[in-house]
C-alpha cells in the first residue's frame, strides 16, 4: 500500500493567494483527518470526515479555510486568502473506523508526509 | 477536551543508554498512539496501545488506562532514534487524536 499521499510537499506563496492542499487516503479507509503543526500550537486537528461527510470542523481557524471530500479517495484543504500566520506543516491522516457489519477496527491513524506551507 | 502532558520535554542521551518517556492524560481513552517524528518531519507510527504492554524491537510501550498514563521505553538508544516522540490519545467522545507537546530526544554518538 502506498500510504497516505499528500501534495504538494512544499508550497511557497504570497499573502492573499489561494492555496489548495491535496490528500489521497489509504484505500479502504473511511475516516480522513486534517491536522496542522506549528511551533506555537503543536499538532492540532482542523477537521475530520467520516464516509466523506465532515463530522467535526471545530478546529478550522476561520472562514478562510475550507475542506472537501468529494469521494472516498480524495480530499482538499483550501485557504483563501492565505496569510503569513497560516505558515505551518499540514498533515493528512486516514483510518478505518468501525461500523456496519465490520468487526471492531483498531482505528489506527496513518499520516501522510505533510505539506510545508510558507506564506510570504 | 482531553489534556495531554508529556515528560520530559527534552532529553539528551549517549548512544546505548535507555530511557522512559511518560504521557499523562486527563480523561478515559479508547485509543492511544505513539509516534516518532523524525528530523525530516515524518510522523511514524510506533504503537497503537489503548491498554496493556507491547514490544517492537528495542521499543516497548505500556498504557495503564485506569490510571491515565502511558510509557514509552527505548532501550540501547541509537542516533537514528533522535527526533520528537508524541503521545496521542483519543477520548471516547471523538475520532480524532489529541497530541501532547512531545519529547524531543537527541541521541549523541
mmCIF file of C-alpha atoms in Angstrom:
data_model
loop_
_atom_site.group_PDB
_atom_site.id
_atom_site.type_symbol
_atom_site.label_atom_id
_atom_site.label_comp_id
_atom_site.label_asym_id
_atom_site.label_seq_id
_atom_site.Cartn_x
_atom_site.Cartn_y
_atom_site.Cartn_z
ATOM 1 C CA UNK A 1 0.000 0.000 0.000
ATOM 2 C CA UNK A 2 1.319 3.473 -0.860
ATOM 3 C CA UNK A 3 0.121 5.003 2.375
ATOM 4 C CA UNK A 4 -1.466 8.427 2.679
ATOM 5 C CA UNK A 5 -0.307 10.649 -0.159
ATOM 6 C CA UNK A 6 -0.173 14.414 0.151
ATOM 7 C CA UNK A 7 0.665 17.021 -2.447
ATOM 8 C CA UNK A 8 2.437 19.277 -2.835
ATOM 9 C CA UNK A 9 5.227 18.526 -0.346
ATOM 10 C CA UNK A 10 6.225 22.166 -0.217
ATOM 11 C CA UNK A 11 4.291 25.277 -1.150
ATOM 12 C CA UNK A 12 5.524 28.843 -1.107
ATOM 13 C CA UNK A 13 3.015 31.539 -1.874
ATOM 14 C CA UNK A 14 2.385 35.201 -1.336
ATOM 15 C CA UNK A 15 -0.100 36.657 1.074
ATOM 16 C CA UNK A 16 -3.561 36.880 -0.436
ATOM 17 C CA UNK A 17 -3.139 33.962 -2.812
ATOM 18 C CA UNK A 18 -5.331 30.870 -2.791
ATOM 19 C CA UNK A 19 -3.667 27.652 -1.639
ATOM 20 C CA UNK A 20 -5.003 24.141 -2.194
ATOM 21 C CA UNK A 21 -3.562 21.130 -0.404
ATOM 22 C CA UNK A 22 -4.444 17.623 -1.544
ATOM 23 C CA UNK A 23 -4.704 14.257 0.136
ATOM 24 C CA UNK A 24 -5.288 10.708 -1.021
ATOM 25 C CA UNK A 25 -6.121 8.412 1.916
ATOM 26 C CA UNK A 26 -5.228 4.748 2.196
ATOM 27 C CA UNK A 27 -7.558 2.695 0.035
ATOM 28 C CA UNK A 28 -10.454 1.282 2.057
ATOM 29 C CA UNK A 29 -10.155 3.758 4.925
ATOM 30 C CA UNK A 30 -13.352 5.591 5.779
ATOM 31 C CA UNK A 31 -12.094 8.384 8.049
ATOM 32 C CA UNK A 32 -9.877 11.254 6.979
ATOM 33 C CA UNK A 33 -8.286 13.921 9.160
ATOM 34 C CA UNK A 34 -6.503 17.207 8.507
ATOM 35 C CA UNK A 35 -4.043 18.375 11.175
ATOM 36 C CA UNK A 36 -1.779 21.412 11.343
ATOM 37 C CA UNK A 37 1.588 21.631 13.104
ATOM 38 C CA UNK A 38 3.096 24.918 14.252
ATOM 39 C CA UNK A 39 5.787 25.763 16.773
ATOM 40 C CA UNK A 40 3.327 27.723 18.896
ATOM 41 C CA UNK A 41 0.367 25.315 18.947
ATOM 42 C CA UNK A 42 1.896 21.944 18.163
ATOM 43 C CA UNK A 43 -0.202 19.387 16.287
ATOM 44 C CA UNK A 44 -3.879 20.217 16.240
ATOM 45 C CA UNK A 45 -6.909 18.862 14.441
ATOM 46 C CA UNK A 46 -8.521 21.075 11.820
ATOM 47 C CA UNK A 47 -11.324 18.843 10.520
ATOM 48 C CA UNK A 48 -12.234 15.220 10.046
ATOM 49 C CA UNK A 49 -14.509 13.327 7.690
ATOM 50 C CA UNK A 50 -16.260 10.020 8.110
ATOM 51 C CA UNK A 51 -17.553 8.351 4.945
ATOM 52 C CA UNK A 52 -16.830 11.608 3.071
ATOM 53 C CA UNK A 53 -19.009 13.677 5.426
ATOM 54 C CA UNK A 54 -17.449 16.390 7.618
ATOM 55 C CA UNK A 55 -18.056 15.409 11.246
ATOM 56 C CA UNK A 56 -16.042 17.887 13.288
ATOM 57 C CA UNK A 57 -14.731 21.135 11.826
ATOM 58 C CA UNK A 58 -14.365 22.945 15.149
ATOM 59 C CA UNK A 59 -10.624 23.221 14.610
ATOM 60 C CA UNK A 60 -10.869 25.139 11.349
ATOM 61 C CA UNK A 61 -9.409 28.544 12.201
ATOM 62 C CA UNK A 62 -11.795 30.772 10.278
ATOM 63 C CA UNK A 63 -13.813 31.189 7.123
ATOM 64 C CA UNK A 64 -10.680 31.441 5.027
ATOM 65 C CA UNK A 65 -10.235 27.690 5.487
ATOM 66 C CA UNK A 66 -12.425 25.132 3.768
ATOM 67 C CA UNK A 67 -12.141 21.389 3.258
ATOM 68 C CA UNK A 68 -13.910 18.998 0.933
ATOM 69 C CA UNK A 69 -14.007 15.279 0.348
ATOM 70 C CA UNK A 70 -15.823 14.694 -2.958
ATOM 71 C CA UNK A 71 -15.141 10.946 -2.878
ATOM 72 C CA UNK A 72 -13.528 8.285 -0.728
ATOM 73 C CA UNK A 73 -10.116 8.660 -2.338
ATOM 74 C CA UNK A 74 -9.547 12.403 -2.376
ATOM 75 C CA UNK A 75 -9.725 15.428 -0.098
ATOM 76 C CA UNK A 76 -8.667 19.057 -0.382
ATOM 77 C CA UNK A 77 -7.907 21.760 2.143
ATOM 78 C CA UNK A 78 -8.174 25.244 0.723
ATOM 79 C CA UNK A 79 -7.023 28.546 2.191
ATOM 80 C CA UNK A 80 -8.339 31.703 0.536
ATOM 81 C CA UNK A 81 -6.904 34.260 1.005
ATOM 82 C CA UNK A 82 -3.728 32.983 2.633
ATOM 83 C CA UNK A 83 -1.923 34.926 5.360
ATOM 84 C CA UNK A 84 1.610 34.630 6.798
ATOM 85 C CA UNK A 85 0.207 33.148 10.039
ATOM 86 C CA UNK A 86 -1.055 30.182 8.022
ATOM 87 C CA UNK A 87 2.550 29.059 7.522
ATOM 88 C CA UNK A 88 2.778 25.573 9.013
ATOM 89 C CA UNK A 89 3.033 21.906 8.140
ATOM 90 C CA UNK A 90 -0.328 20.432 7.208
ATOM 91 C CA UNK A 91 -0.810 16.713 7.706
ATOM 92 C CA UNK A 92 -3.499 14.442 6.384
ATOM 93 C CA UNK A 93 -4.261 11.138 8.108
ATOM 94 C CA UNK A 94 -6.673 8.304 7.465
ATOM 95 C CA UNK A 95 -8.053 5.392 9.426
ATOM 96 C CA UNK A 96 -10.579 2.588 9.243
ATOM 97 C CA UNK A 97 -13.270 3.324 11.779
ATOM 98 C CA UNK A 98 -15.511 0.506 12.981
ATOM 99 C CA UNK A 99 -19.021 0.418 11.611
ATOM 100 C CA UNK A 100 -21.674 -1.616 9.859
ATOM 101 C CA UNK A 101 -21.038 -5.337 9.874
ATOM 102 C CA UNK A 102 -17.291 -4.993 10.299
ATOM 103 C CA UNK A 103 -15.501 -6.336 13.300
ATOM 104 C CA UNK A 104 -14.228 -3.590 15.532
ATOM 105 C CA UNK A 105 -11.382 -1.947 13.665
ATOM 106 C CA UNK A 106 -8.389 -0.670 15.560
ATOM 107 C CA UNK A 107 -8.940 2.849 14.251
ATOM 108 C CA UNK A 108 -5.207 3.408 13.858
ATOM 109 C CA UNK A 109 -4.429 6.696 12.157
ATOM 110 C CA UNK A 110 -1.763 6.751 9.476
ATOM 111 C CA UNK A 111 -0.206 10.045 8.481
ATOM 112 C CA UNK A 112 0.987 11.403 5.184
ATOM 113 C CA UNK A 113 4.353 13.098 4.797
ATOM 114 C CA UNK A 114 2.801 16.546 5.194
ATOM 115 C CA UNK A 115 2.777 19.750 3.169
ATOM 116 C CA UNK A 116 5.063 22.512 4.373
ATOM 117 C CA UNK A 117 3.334 25.815 3.585
ATOM 118 C CA UNK A 118 5.124 29.141 3.640
ATOM 119 C CA UNK A 119 3.082 32.289 3.093
ATOM 120 C CA UNK A 120 5.266 35.327 2.462
ATOM 121 C CA UNK B 1 -11.310 18.187 25.518
ATOM 122 C CA UNK B 2 -8.722 15.782 26.792
ATOM 123 C CA UNK B 3 -5.477 17.244 28.177
ATOM 124 C CA UNK B 4 -2.178 15.526 27.393
ATOM 125 C CA UNK B 5 1.100 16.076 29.222
ATOM 126 C CA UNK B 6 4.378 14.575 28.101
ATOM 127 C CA UNK B 7 7.607 14.451 30.049
ATOM 128 C CA UNK B 8 10.408 15.192 29.887
ATOM 129 C CA UNK B 9 10.152 17.903 27.219
ATOM 130 C CA UNK B 10 13.782 17.400 26.210
ATOM 131 C CA UNK B 11 16.164 14.504 26.642
ATOM 132 C CA UNK B 12 19.789 14.040 25.629
ATOM 133 C CA UNK B 13 21.247 10.539 25.731
ATOM 134 C CA UNK B 14 24.504 8.874 24.875
ATOM 135 C CA UNK B 15 24.224 6.077 22.363
ATOM 136 C CA UNK B 16 23.425 2.810 24.121
ATOM 137 C CA UNK B 17 21.526 4.369 27.017
ATOM 138 C CA UNK B 18 17.955 3.523 27.980
ATOM 139 C CA UNK B 19 15.115 5.977 28.546
ATOM 140 C CA UNK B 20 11.487 6.203 29.607
ATOM 141 C CA UNK B 21 9.082 8.774 28.204
ATOM 142 C CA UNK B 22 5.839 9.462 30.013
ATOM 143 C CA UNK B 23 2.402 10.596 28.854
ATOM 144 C CA UNK B 24 -0.372 11.599 31.247
ATOM 145 C CA UNK B 25 -3.906 12.221 30.007
ATOM 146 C CA UNK B 26 -6.935 13.677 31.700
ATOM 147 C CA UNK B 27 -9.858 11.507 30.519
ATOM 148 C CA UNK B 28 -10.813 7.966 29.622
ATOM 149 C CA UNK B 29 -9.437 6.874 26.270
ATOM 150 C CA UNK B 30 -10.251 4.121 23.807
ATOM 151 C CA UNK B 31 -7.233 4.657 21.603
ATOM 152 C CA UNK B 32 -3.686 5.818 22.179
ATOM 153 C CA UNK B 33 -0.909 6.009 19.652
ATOM 154 C CA UNK B 34 2.788 6.802 19.995
ATOM 155 C CA UNK B 35 4.545 8.469 17.084
ATOM 156 C CA UNK B 36 8.129 9.318 16.232
ATOM 157 C CA UNK B 37 8.625 12.465 14.186
ATOM 158 C CA UNK B 38 11.970 12.106 12.508
ATOM 159 C CA UNK B 39 14.262 15.013 11.594
ATOM 160 C CA UNK B 40 12.622 15.140 8.144
ATOM 161 C CA UNK B 41 9.236 15.778 9.740
ATOM 162 C CA UNK B 42 7.596 12.443 9.026
ATOM 163 C CA UNK B 43 5.223 11.049 11.648
ATOM 164 C CA UNK B 44 5.910 7.367 12.056
ATOM 165 C CA UNK B 45 3.529 5.066 13.903
ATOM 166 C CA UNK B 46 5.236 3.291 16.770
ATOM 167 C CA UNK B 47 2.424 1.761 18.773
ATOM 168 C CA UNK B 48 -1.320 1.528 18.956
ATOM 169 C CA UNK B 49 -1.764 0.850 22.667
ATOM 170 C CA UNK B 50 -5.037 1.794 24.394
ATOM 171 C CA UNK B 51 -4.099 -0.585 27.234
ATOM 172 C CA UNK B 52 -1.529 -3.205 28.161
ATOM 173 C CA UNK B 53 2.039 -3.649 27.007
ATOM 174 C CA UNK B 54 3.568 -4.118 23.566
ATOM 175 C CA UNK B 55 7.103 -4.552 22.353
ATOM 176 C CA UNK B 56 8.699 -3.918 18.993
ATOM 177 C CA UNK B 57 12.427 -4.490 18.930
ATOM 178 C CA UNK B 58 14.183 -2.015 21.196
ATOM 179 C CA UNK B 59 10.965 -0.141 21.858
ATOM 180 C CA UNK B 60 8.141 -1.064 24.165
ATOM 181 C CA UNK B 61 5.098 0.737 25.477
ATOM 182 C CA UNK B 62 2.727 0.339 28.373
ATOM 183 C CA UNK B 63 -0.618 2.031 28.919
ATOM 184 C CA UNK B 64 -2.450 1.910 32.238
ATOM 185 C CA UNK B 65 -5.792 3.323 31.167
ATOM 186 C CA UNK B 66 -7.330 3.231 34.654
ATOM 187 C CA UNK B 67 -4.532 5.476 35.924
ATOM 188 C CA UNK B 68 -4.450 7.583 32.754
ATOM 189 C CA UNK B 69 -0.857 7.280 31.705
ATOM 190 C CA UNK B 70 1.304 5.639 29.099
ATOM 191 C CA UNK B 71 5.048 4.980 28.995
ATOM 192 C CA UNK B 72 7.392 4.516 26.068
ATOM 193 C CA UNK B 73 10.653 2.684 26.719
ATOM 194 C CA UNK B 74 13.644 2.999 24.443
ATOM 195 C CA UNK B 75 16.496 0.607 25.130
ATOM 196 C CA UNK B 76 20.021 0.697 23.729
ATOM 197 C CA UNK B 77 19.314 4.008 22.029
ATOM 198 C CA UNK B 78 20.812 4.776 18.630
ATOM 199 C CA UNK B 79 21.413 8.078 16.861
ATOM 200 C CA UNK B 80 18.569 7.202 14.493
ATOM 201 C CA UNK B 81 16.183 7.353 17.469
ATOM 202 C CA UNK B 82 16.639 11.134 17.571
ATOM 203 C CA UNK B 83 13.562 13.223 16.910
ATOM 204 C CA UNK B 84 10.348 14.082 18.688
ATOM 205 C CA UNK B 85 8.115 11.469 20.302
ATOM 206 C CA UNK B 86 4.416 12.216 20.508
ATOM 207 C CA UNK B 87 1.740 10.582 22.560
ATOM 208 C CA UNK B 88 -1.760 10.938 21.072
ATOM 209 C CA UNK B 89 -4.755 9.576 22.918
ATOM 210 C CA UNK B 90 -8.293 9.640 21.621
ATOM 211 C CA UNK B 91 -11.031 10.191 24.152
ATOM 212 C CA UNK B 92 -14.255 8.244 23.955
ATOM 213 C CA UNK B 93 -16.217 11.143 22.504
ATOM 214 C CA UNK B 94 -14.149 11.832 19.392
ATOM 215 C CA UNK B 95 -12.489 10.103 16.472
ATOM 216 C CA UNK B 96 -9.546 12.488 16.237
ATOM 217 C CA UNK B 97 -6.328 12.219 18.225
ATOM 218 C CA UNK B 98 -5.166 14.862 20.673
ATOM 219 C CA UNK B 99 -1.397 15.298 20.590
ATOM 220 C CA UNK B 100 0.856 16.099 23.503
ATOM 221 C CA UNK B 101 3.620 18.643 23.086
ATOM 222 C CA UNK B 102 6.167 15.887 22.587
ATOM 223 C CA UNK B 103 9.519 14.806 23.999
ATOM 224 C CA UNK B 104 12.475 15.955 21.931
ATOM 225 C CA UNK B 105 15.155 13.252 22.064
ATOM 226 C CA UNK B 106 18.732 13.711 20.959
ATOM 227 C CA UNK B 107 20.987 10.655 20.951
ATOM 228 C CA UNK B 108 24.659 11.505 20.750
ATOM 229 C CA UNK B 109 27.295 9.107 19.374
#
